[in-house]
Coordinates of C-alpha atoms in Angstrom, one line a residue:
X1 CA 0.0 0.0 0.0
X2 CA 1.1 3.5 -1.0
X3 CA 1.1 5.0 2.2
X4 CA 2.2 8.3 1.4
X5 CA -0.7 8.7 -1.4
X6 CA -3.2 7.5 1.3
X7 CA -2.2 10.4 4.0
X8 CA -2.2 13.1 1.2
X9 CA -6.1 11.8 0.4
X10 CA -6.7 12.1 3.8
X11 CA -5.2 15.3 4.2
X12 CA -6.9 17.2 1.0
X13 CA -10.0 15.2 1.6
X14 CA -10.0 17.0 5.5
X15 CA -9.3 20.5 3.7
X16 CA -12.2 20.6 1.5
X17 CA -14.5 19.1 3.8
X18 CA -13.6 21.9 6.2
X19 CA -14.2 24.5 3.5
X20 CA -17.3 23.4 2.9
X21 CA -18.5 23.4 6.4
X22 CA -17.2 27.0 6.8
X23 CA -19.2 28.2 3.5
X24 CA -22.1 26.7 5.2
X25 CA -21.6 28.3 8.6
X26 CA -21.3 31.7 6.7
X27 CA -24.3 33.0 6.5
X28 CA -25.2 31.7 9.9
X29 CA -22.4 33.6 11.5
X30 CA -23.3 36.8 9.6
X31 CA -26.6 36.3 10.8
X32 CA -25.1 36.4 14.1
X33 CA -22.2 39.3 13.8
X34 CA -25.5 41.4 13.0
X35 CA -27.4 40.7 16.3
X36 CA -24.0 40.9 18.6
X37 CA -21.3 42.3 16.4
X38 CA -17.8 40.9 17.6
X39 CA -15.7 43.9 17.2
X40 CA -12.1 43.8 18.2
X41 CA -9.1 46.4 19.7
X42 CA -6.3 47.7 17.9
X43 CA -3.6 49.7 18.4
X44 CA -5.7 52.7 16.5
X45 CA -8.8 52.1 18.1
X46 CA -10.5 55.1 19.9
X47 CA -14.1 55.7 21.2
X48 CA -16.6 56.4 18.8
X49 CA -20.0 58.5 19.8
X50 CA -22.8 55.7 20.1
X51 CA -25.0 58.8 18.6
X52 CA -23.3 58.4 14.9
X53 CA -23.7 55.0 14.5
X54 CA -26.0 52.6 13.1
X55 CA -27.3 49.6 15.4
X56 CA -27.6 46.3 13.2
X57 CA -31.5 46.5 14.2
X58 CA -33.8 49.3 14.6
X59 CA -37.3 49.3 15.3
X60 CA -39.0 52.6 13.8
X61 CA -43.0 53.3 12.1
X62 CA -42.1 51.8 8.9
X63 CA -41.2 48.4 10.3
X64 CA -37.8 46.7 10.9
X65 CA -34.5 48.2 9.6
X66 CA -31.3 45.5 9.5
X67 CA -28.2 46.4 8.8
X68 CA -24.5 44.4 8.9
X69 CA -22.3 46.9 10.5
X70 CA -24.5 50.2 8.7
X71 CA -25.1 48.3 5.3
X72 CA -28.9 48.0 4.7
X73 CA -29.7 44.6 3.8
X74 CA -31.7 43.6 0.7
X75 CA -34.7 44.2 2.4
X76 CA -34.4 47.1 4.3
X77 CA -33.1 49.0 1.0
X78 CA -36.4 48.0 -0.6
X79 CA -38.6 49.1 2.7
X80 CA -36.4 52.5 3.0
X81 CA -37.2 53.4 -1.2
X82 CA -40.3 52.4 -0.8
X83 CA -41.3 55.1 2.2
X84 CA -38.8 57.9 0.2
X85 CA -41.4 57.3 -2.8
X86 CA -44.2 57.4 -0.9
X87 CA -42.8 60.6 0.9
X88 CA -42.4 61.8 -2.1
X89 CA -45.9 61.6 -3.8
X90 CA -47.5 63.3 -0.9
X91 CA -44.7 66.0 -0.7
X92 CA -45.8 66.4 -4.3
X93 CA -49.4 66.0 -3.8
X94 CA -49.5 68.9 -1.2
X95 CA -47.0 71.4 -3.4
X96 CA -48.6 70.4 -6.3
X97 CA -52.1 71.4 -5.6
X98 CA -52.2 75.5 -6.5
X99 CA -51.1 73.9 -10.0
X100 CA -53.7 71.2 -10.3
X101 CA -55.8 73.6 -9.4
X102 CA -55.8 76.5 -11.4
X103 CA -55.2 73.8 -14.6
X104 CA -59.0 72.3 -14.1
X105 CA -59.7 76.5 -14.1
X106 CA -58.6 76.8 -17.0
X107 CA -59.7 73.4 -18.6
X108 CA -63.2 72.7 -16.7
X109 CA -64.7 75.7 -18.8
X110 CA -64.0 74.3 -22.3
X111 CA -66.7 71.4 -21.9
X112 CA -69.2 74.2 -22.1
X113 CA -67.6 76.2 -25.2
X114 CA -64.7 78.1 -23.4
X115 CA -61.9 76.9 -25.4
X116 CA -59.1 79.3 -24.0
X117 CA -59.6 80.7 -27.7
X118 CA -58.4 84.2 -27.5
X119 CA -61.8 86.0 -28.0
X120 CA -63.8 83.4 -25.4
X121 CA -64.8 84.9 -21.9
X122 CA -66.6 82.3 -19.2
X123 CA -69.3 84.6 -18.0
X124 CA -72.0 83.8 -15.5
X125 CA -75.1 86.1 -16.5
X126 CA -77.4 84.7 -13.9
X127 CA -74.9 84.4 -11.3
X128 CA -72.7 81.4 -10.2
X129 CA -74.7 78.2 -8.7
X130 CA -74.3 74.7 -7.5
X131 CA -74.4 73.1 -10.7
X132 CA -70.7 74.0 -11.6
X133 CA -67.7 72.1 -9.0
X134 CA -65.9 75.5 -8.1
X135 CA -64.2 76.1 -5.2
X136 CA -66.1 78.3 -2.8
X137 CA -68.0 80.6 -5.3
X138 CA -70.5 82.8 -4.2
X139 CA -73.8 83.9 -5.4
X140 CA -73.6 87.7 -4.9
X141 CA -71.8 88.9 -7.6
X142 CA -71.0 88.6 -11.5
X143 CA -68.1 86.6 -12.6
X144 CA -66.0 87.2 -15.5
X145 CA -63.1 84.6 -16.3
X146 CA -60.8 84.6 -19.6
X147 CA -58.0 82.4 -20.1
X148 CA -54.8 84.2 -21.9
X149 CA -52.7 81.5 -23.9
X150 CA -49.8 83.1 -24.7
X151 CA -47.5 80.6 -25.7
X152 CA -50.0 80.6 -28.4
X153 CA -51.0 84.1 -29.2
X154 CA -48.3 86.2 -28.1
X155 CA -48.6 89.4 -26.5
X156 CA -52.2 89.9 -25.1
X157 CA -54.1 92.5 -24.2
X158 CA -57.2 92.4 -21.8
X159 CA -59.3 95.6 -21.7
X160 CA -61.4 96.4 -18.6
X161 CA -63.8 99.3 -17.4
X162 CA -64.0 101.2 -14.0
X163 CA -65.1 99.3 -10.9
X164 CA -64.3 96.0 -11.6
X165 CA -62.1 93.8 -8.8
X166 CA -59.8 91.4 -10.7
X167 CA -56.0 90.0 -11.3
X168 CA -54.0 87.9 -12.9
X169 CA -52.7 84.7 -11.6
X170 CA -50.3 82.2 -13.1
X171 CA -50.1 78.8 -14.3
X172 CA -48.8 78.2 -10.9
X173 CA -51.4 79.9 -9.2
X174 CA -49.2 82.5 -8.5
X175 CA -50.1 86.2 -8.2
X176 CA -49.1 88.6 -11.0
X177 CA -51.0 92.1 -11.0
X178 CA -54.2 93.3 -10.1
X179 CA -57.3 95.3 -12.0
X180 CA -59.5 97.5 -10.2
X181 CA -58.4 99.9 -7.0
X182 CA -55.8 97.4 -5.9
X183 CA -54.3 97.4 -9.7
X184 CA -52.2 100.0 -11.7
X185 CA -55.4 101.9 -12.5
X186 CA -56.8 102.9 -9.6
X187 CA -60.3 101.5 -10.2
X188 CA -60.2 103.7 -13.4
X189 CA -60.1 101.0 -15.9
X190 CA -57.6 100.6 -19.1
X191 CA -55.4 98.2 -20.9
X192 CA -53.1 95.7 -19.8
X193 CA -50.6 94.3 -21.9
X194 CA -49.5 90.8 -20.8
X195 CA -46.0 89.8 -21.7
X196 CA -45.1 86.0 -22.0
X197 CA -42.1 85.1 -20.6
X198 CA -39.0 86.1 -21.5
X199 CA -40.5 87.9 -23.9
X200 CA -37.5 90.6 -25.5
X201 CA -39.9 92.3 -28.3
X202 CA -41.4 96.0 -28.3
X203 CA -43.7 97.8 -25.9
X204 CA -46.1 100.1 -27.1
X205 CA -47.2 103.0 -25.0
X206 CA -50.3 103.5 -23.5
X207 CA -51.1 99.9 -21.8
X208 CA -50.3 98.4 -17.9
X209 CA -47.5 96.1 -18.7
X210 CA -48.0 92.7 -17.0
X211 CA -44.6 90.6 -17.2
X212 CA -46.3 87.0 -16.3
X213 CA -43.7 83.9 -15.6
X214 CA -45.6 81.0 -17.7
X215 CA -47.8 80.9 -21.1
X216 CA -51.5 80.3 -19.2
X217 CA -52.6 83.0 -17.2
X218 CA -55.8 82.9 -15.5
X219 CA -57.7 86.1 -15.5
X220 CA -60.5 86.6 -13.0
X221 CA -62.7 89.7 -12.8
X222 CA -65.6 90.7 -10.6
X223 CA -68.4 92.7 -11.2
X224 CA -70.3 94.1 -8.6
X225 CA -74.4 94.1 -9.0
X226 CA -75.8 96.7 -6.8
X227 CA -77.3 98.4 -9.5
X228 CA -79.1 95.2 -11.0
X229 CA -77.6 92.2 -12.1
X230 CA -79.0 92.7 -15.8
X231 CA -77.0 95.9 -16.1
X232 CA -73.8 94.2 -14.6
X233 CA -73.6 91.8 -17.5
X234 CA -74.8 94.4 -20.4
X235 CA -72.0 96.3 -19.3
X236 CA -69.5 93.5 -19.0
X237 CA -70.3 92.5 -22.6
X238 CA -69.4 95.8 -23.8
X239 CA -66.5 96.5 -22.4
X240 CA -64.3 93.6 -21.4
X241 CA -62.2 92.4 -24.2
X242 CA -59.5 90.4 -24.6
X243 CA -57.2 89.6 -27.7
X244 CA -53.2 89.2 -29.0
X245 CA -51.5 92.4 -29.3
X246 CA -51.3 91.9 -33.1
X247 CA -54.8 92.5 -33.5
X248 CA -55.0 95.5 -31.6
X249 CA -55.7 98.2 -34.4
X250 CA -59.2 96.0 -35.0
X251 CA -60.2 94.2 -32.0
X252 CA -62.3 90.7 -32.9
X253 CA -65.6 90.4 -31.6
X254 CA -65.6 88.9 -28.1
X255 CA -67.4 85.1 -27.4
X256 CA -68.9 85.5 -23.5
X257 CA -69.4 82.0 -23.5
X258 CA -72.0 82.0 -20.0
X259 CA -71.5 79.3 -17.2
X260 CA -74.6 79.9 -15.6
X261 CA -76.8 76.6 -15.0
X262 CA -74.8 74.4 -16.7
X263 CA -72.6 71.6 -15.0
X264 CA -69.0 71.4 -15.8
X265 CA -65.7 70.7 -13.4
X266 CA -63.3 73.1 -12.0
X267 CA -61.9 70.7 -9.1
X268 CA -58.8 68.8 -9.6
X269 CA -58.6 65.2 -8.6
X270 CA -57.5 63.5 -5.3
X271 CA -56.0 60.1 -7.0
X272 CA -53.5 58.8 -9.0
X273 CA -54.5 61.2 -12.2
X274 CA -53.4 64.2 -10.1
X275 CA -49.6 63.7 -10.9
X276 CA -51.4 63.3 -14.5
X277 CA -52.7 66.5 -14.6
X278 CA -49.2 68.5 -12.6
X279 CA -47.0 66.7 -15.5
X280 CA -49.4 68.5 -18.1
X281 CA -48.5 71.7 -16.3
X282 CA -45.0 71.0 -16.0
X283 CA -44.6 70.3 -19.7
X284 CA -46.0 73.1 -21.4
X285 CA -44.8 75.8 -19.2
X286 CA -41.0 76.9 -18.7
X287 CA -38.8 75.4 -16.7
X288 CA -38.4 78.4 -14.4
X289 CA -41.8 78.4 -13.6
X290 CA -40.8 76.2 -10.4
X291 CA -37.7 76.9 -8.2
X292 CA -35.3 74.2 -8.6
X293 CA -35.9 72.7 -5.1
X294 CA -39.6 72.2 -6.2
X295 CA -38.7 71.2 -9.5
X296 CA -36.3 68.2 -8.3
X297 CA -39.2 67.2 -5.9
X298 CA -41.7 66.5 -8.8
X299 CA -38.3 64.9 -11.1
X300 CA -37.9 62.4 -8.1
X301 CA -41.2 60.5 -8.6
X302 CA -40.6 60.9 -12.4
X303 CA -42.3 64.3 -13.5
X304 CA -39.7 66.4 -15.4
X305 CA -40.3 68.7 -18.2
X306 CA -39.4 67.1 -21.3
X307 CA -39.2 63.4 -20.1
X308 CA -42.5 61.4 -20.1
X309 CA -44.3 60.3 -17.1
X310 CA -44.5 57.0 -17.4
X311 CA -43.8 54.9 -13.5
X312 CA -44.1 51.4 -14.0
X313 CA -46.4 49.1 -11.7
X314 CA -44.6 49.7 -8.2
X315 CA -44.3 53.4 -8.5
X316 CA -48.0 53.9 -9.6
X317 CA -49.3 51.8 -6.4
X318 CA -47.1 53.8 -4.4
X319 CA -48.2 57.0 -5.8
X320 CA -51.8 56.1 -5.2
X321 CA -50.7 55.7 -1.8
X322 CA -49.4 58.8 -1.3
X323 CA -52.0 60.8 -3.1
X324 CA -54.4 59.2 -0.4
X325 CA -52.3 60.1 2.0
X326 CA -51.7 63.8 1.0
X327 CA -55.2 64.5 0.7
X328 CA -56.2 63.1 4.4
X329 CA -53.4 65.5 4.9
X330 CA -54.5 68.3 3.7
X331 CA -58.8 67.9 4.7
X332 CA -56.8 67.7 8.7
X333 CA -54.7 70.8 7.7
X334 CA -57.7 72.4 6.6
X335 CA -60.9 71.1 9.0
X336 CA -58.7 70.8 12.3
X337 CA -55.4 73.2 11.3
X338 CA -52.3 73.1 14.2
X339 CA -52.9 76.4 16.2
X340 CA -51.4 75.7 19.6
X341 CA -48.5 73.4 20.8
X342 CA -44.9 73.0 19.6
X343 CA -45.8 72.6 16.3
X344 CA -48.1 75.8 15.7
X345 CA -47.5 76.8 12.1
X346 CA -51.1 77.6 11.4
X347 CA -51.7 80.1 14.7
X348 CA -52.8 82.9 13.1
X349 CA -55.7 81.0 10.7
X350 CA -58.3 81.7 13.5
X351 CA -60.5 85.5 13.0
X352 CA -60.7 84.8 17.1
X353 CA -57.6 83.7 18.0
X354 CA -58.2 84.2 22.4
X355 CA -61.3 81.9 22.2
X356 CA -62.2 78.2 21.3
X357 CA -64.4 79.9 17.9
X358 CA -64.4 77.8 14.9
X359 CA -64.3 80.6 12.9
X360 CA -61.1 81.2 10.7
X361 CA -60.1 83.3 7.7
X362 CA -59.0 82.1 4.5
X363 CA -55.5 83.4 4.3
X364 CA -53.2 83.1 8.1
X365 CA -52.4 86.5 8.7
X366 CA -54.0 87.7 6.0
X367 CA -50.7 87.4 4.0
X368 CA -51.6 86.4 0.5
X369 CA -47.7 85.0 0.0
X370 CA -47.8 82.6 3.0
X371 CA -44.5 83.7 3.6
X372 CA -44.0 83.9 7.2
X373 CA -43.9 87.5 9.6
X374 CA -40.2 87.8 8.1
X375 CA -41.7 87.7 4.1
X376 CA -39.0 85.1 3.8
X377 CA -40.2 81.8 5.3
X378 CA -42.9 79.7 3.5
X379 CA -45.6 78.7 5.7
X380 CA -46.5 75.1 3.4
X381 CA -49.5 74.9 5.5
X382 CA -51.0 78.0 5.3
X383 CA -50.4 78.1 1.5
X384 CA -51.7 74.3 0.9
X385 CA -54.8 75.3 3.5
X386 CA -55.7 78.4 0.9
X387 CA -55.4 76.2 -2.4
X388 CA -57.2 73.4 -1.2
X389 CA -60.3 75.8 -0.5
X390 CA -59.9 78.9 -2.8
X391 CA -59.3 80.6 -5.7
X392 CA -57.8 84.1 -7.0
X393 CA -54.5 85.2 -4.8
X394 CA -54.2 89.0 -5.0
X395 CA -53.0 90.9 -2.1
X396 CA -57.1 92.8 -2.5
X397 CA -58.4 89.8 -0.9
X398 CA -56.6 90.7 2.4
X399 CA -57.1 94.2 2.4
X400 CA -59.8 95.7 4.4
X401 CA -60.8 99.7 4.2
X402 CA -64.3 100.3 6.4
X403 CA -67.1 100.2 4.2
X404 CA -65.0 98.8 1.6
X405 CA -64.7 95.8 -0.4
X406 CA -65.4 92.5 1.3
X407 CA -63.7 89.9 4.2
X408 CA -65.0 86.7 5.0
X409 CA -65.5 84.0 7.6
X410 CA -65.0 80.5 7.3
X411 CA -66.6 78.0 9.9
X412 CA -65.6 74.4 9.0
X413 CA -66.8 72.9 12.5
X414 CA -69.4 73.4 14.7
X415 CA -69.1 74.6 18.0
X416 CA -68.1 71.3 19.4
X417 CA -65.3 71.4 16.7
X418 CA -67.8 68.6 15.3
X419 CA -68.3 68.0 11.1
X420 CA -71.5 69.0 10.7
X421 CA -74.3 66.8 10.2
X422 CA -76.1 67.2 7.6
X423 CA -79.2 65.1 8.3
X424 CA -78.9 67.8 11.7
X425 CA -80.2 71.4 12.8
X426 CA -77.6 73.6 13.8
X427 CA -78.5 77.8 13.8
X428 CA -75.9 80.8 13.5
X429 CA -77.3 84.1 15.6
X430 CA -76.4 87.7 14.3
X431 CA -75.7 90.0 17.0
X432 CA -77.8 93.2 16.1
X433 CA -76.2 95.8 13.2
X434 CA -74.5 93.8 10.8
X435 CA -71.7 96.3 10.0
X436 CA -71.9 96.2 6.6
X437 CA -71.8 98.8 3.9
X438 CA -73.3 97.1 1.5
X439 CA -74.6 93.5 2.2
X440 CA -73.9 90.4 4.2
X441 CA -74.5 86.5 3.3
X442 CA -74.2 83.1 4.3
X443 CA -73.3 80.6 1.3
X444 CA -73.0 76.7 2.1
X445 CA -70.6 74.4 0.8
X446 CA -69.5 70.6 -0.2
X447 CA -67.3 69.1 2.1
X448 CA -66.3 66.6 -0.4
X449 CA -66.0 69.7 -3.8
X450 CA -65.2 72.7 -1.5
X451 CA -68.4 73.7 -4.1
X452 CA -71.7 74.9 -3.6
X453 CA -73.7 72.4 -2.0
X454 CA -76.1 70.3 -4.6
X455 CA -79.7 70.9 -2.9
X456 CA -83.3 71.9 -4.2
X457 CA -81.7 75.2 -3.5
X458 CA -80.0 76.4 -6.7
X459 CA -78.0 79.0 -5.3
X460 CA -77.7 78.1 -1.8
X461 CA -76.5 81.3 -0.1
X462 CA -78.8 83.8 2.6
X463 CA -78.6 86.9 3.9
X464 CA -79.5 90.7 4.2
X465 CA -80.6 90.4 0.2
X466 CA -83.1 87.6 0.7
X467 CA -86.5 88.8 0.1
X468 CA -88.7 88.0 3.2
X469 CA -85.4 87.5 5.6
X470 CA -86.5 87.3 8.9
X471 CA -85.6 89.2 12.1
X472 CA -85.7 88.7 15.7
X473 CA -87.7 90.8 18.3
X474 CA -84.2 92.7 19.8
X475 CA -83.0 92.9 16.2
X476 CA -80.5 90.1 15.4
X477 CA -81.1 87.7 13.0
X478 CA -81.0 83.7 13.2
X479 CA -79.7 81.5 10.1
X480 CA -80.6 77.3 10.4
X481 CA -79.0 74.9 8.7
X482 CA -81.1 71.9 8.1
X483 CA -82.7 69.5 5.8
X484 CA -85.8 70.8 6.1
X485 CA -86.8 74.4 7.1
X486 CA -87.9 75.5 10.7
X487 CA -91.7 76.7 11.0
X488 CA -91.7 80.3 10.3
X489 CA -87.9 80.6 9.5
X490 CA -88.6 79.7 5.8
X491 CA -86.4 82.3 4.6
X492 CA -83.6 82.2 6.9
X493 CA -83.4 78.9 5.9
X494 CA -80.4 76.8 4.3
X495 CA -80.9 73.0 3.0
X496 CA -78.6 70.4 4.2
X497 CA -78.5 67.2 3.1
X498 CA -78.9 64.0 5.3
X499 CA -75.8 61.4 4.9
X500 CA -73.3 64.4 3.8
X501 CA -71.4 67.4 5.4
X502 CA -71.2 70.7 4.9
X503 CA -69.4 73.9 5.6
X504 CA -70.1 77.7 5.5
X505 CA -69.0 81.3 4.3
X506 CA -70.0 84.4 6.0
X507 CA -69.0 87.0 3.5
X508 CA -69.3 90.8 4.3
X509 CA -69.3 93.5 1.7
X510 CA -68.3 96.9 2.2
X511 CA -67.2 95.8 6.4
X512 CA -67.1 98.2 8.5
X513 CA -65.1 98.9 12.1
X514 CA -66.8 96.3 14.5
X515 CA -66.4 93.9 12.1
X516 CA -62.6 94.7 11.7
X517 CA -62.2 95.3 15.1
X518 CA -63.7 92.2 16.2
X519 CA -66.4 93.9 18.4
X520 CA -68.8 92.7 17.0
X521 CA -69.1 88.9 16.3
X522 CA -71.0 85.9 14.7
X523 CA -72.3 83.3 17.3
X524 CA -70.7 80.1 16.5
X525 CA -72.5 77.2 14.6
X526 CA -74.7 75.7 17.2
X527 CA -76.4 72.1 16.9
X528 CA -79.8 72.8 17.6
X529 CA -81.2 69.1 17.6

């Protein structure tokens, strides 16, 4: 027997065997080194601040991190991306919704004939009503909204008379300039020339020259009716016009294309289709429409200008997620805003800010930027609170003269800071001498379309213009709420509907001191049964 052969079997026959037990015990002992990790001394060891390192397990709201010695495993990589999507989307959602917004503005009215053309103006002849999803339109005065493309028409000019209240806003929903007393012409009327951007071509004399950022701009005007609402719109047909600059030495003949009655959406979505509709934005307006911090947010979940959106399976279940996420976000923001505590970005949102009331205004502060008491901090709250709700951002909504203009009261919560019911009673009480100048009114809304509420009543707003209003013995005034109307309070009366909830606007126009003051005071909504 070869000896020597049969010791060197042995011998590599041992070796291998051993290596293959040791690839085996491999992952077991890495499995280990993650729970205890056996960490030896040497001679440039020092001691290292527990605070900057990574445990191999950590326990946190998004489930189970693991890590071998501050590597991420497979798993945890995938969990980690998954919630930076997700934080993402509703980072997104939240920014993204002045643009969504002002986009179904501008599209909504083209179901009914107004095609952004340059000649067509949406009018509403016989007053805004329930039938049209628009956020928290009111009843009392005349509306006139054209849409300037000027990507596709150049140079535009929009011609309005004295006495109108209007401005321009952006693609962005971003304020540009005002017309009326607020504006360049005092409340005398003119011309305004609108400029697309970067535009480097002539001026011509004799217009307001309006330099917006991005090709759509969304002009809103409106008319006020005190003198009869027939008169309001002959004179609105006669002397708003809009059209390109090129055509100014013969105007075309205007298309008022009227809203009133007829049902179209102005409300942009709260799934998956609203990143749809903020790429459509994105792509046909410049680049530097956004700031490049805003711009990298919407590039992350795979909207960029130029590039299409296109996320494959994962990405489009994750931002559905976060779309239902960011609008549960927003409806708390907005129904049950952060006014107290360490985390109080929204103090300033209530009209009385030293009691429990439920009423608020609709910008915090009354600053139209929502850019902080330094002008230089953005307030995301207080900005994605206004959007959510409104329309038309023009510093004229937060300026208040006495017996001027109009201010507004929103109450989203009942006393109890309860939704309200709307298969309940609940009554508002006006104290006596409702300072007003010119007229006050109550307007419900749809907690679900921030619209006009959908009832028998087609323009479901009450107040110091309804015919037969009803007053109490000491002079204040009572308001119910309900689906059907109290005995003898007929027309005080708003109808709710049973299985939905609702909110309210006070609006004053022409407010005078003890409204500004805070003197004198709604009472707040009270359930009555």
């Amino acid at each position: 027997m070869n000896y020597k052969l049969l010791i060197t079997g042995v011998v590599l026959s041992t070796f291998f065997s051993c290596q293959e037990t040791k690839k085996e015990d491999a992952p077991a002992k890495a499995e280990a080194s993650m729970e205890e990790p056996a960490v030896g001394t040497y001679t440039q060891t020092t001691d290292i601040p527990k605070g900057i390192l990574t445990p191999d397990v950590v326990d946190t709201s998004i489930g189970t991190l693991n890590f071998f010695d501050g590597t991420p495993t497979e798993e945890t990589v995938q969990l980690v991306y998954d919630n930076l999507d997700r934080s993402r989307g509703i980072d997104a959602f939240l920014k993204g919704i002045q643009g969504a917004s002002v986009r179904e503005l501008i599209e909504g009215p083209k179901t009914i004939g107004a095609d952004v053309k340059f000649n067509d103006i949406l009018i509403f002849e016989q007053l805004m009503d329930s039938k049209q999803t628009f956020l928290t339109g009111n009843t009392s005065t005349l509306y006139v909204i054209p849409t300037l493309d000027l990507k596709e028409n150049g140079p535009m000019v929009v011609e309005a008379p004295p006495g109108l209240l209007g401005g321009f806003n952006s693609a962005w929903f971003e304020y540009i300039s005002d017309i009326g007393v607020f504006g360049p012409d005092k409340g005398k009327g003119g011309k305004w020339l609108v400029l697309p951007p970067g535009y480097e071509g002539d001026i011509p004399s004799g217009y307001f020259v309006v330099h917006s950022p991005t090709y759509k701009v969304w002009n809103f005007m409106r008319v006020g009716i005190a003198d009869g609402l027939e008169k309001a719109v002959k004179m609105a047909k006669e002397t708003v016009k809009v059209y390109p600059l090129s055509m100014a030495d013969n105007p075309p003949a205007m298309n008022f294309v009227n809203g009133s009655n007829k049902a179209f959406n102005t409300i942009h979505h709260n799934d998956y289709s609203f990143y749809e509709e903020v790429n459509k934005t994105i792509q046909e307006e410049p680049l530097a429409m956004l700031d490049p911090e805003t711009r990298g947010l919407f590039a992350s979940i795979g909207i960029e200008k130029g590039k299409p959106f296109a996320p494959d399976a994962r990405m489009k279940k994750i931002l559905t997620d976060a779309v239902a996420i960011g609008n549960a976000t927003i409806r708390s923001i907005v129904w049950y805003p952060r006014t107290s505590g360490s985390v109080d970005n929204m103090k300033g949102i209530q009209i009385y800010p030293d009691t429990n009331s439920s009423w608020m205004m609709g910008f915090l502060d009354k600053n139209v930027f929502f850019n902080g008491k330094d002008k230089m901090t953005m307030n995301s709250d207080a900005r994605d609170f206004f959007y959510y709700c409104y329309t038309v951002v023009t510093p004229a909504m937060a300026v208040s003269f006495p017996g001027k203009g109009s201010d507004y009261g929103v109450a989203f919560v009942d006393a109890d800071k309860k939704a309200m019911d709307g298969a309940k009673t609940y009554k508002v009480t006006l104290p006596p001498n409702v300072p007003v100048n010119n007229f006050w009114a109550f307007t419900l809304y749809d907690t679900q379309t921030r619209s006009q509420l959908q009832t028998d009543q087609a323009r479901p707003s009450v107040g110091s213009q309804t015919e037969g209003f009803k007053l109490n013995a000491d002079g204040s005034m009572d308001v119910y709420f309900a689906p059907e109307a109290p005995k003898g309070f007929e027309n005080n009366w708003l109808q709710t509907i049973p299985g939905k909830s609702w909110f309210t606007v006070l609006r004053m126009y022409g407010p005078l001191e003890p409204w500004l003051d805070k003197t004198w005071r709604p009472s707040e909504i009270m359930l009555v049964k």
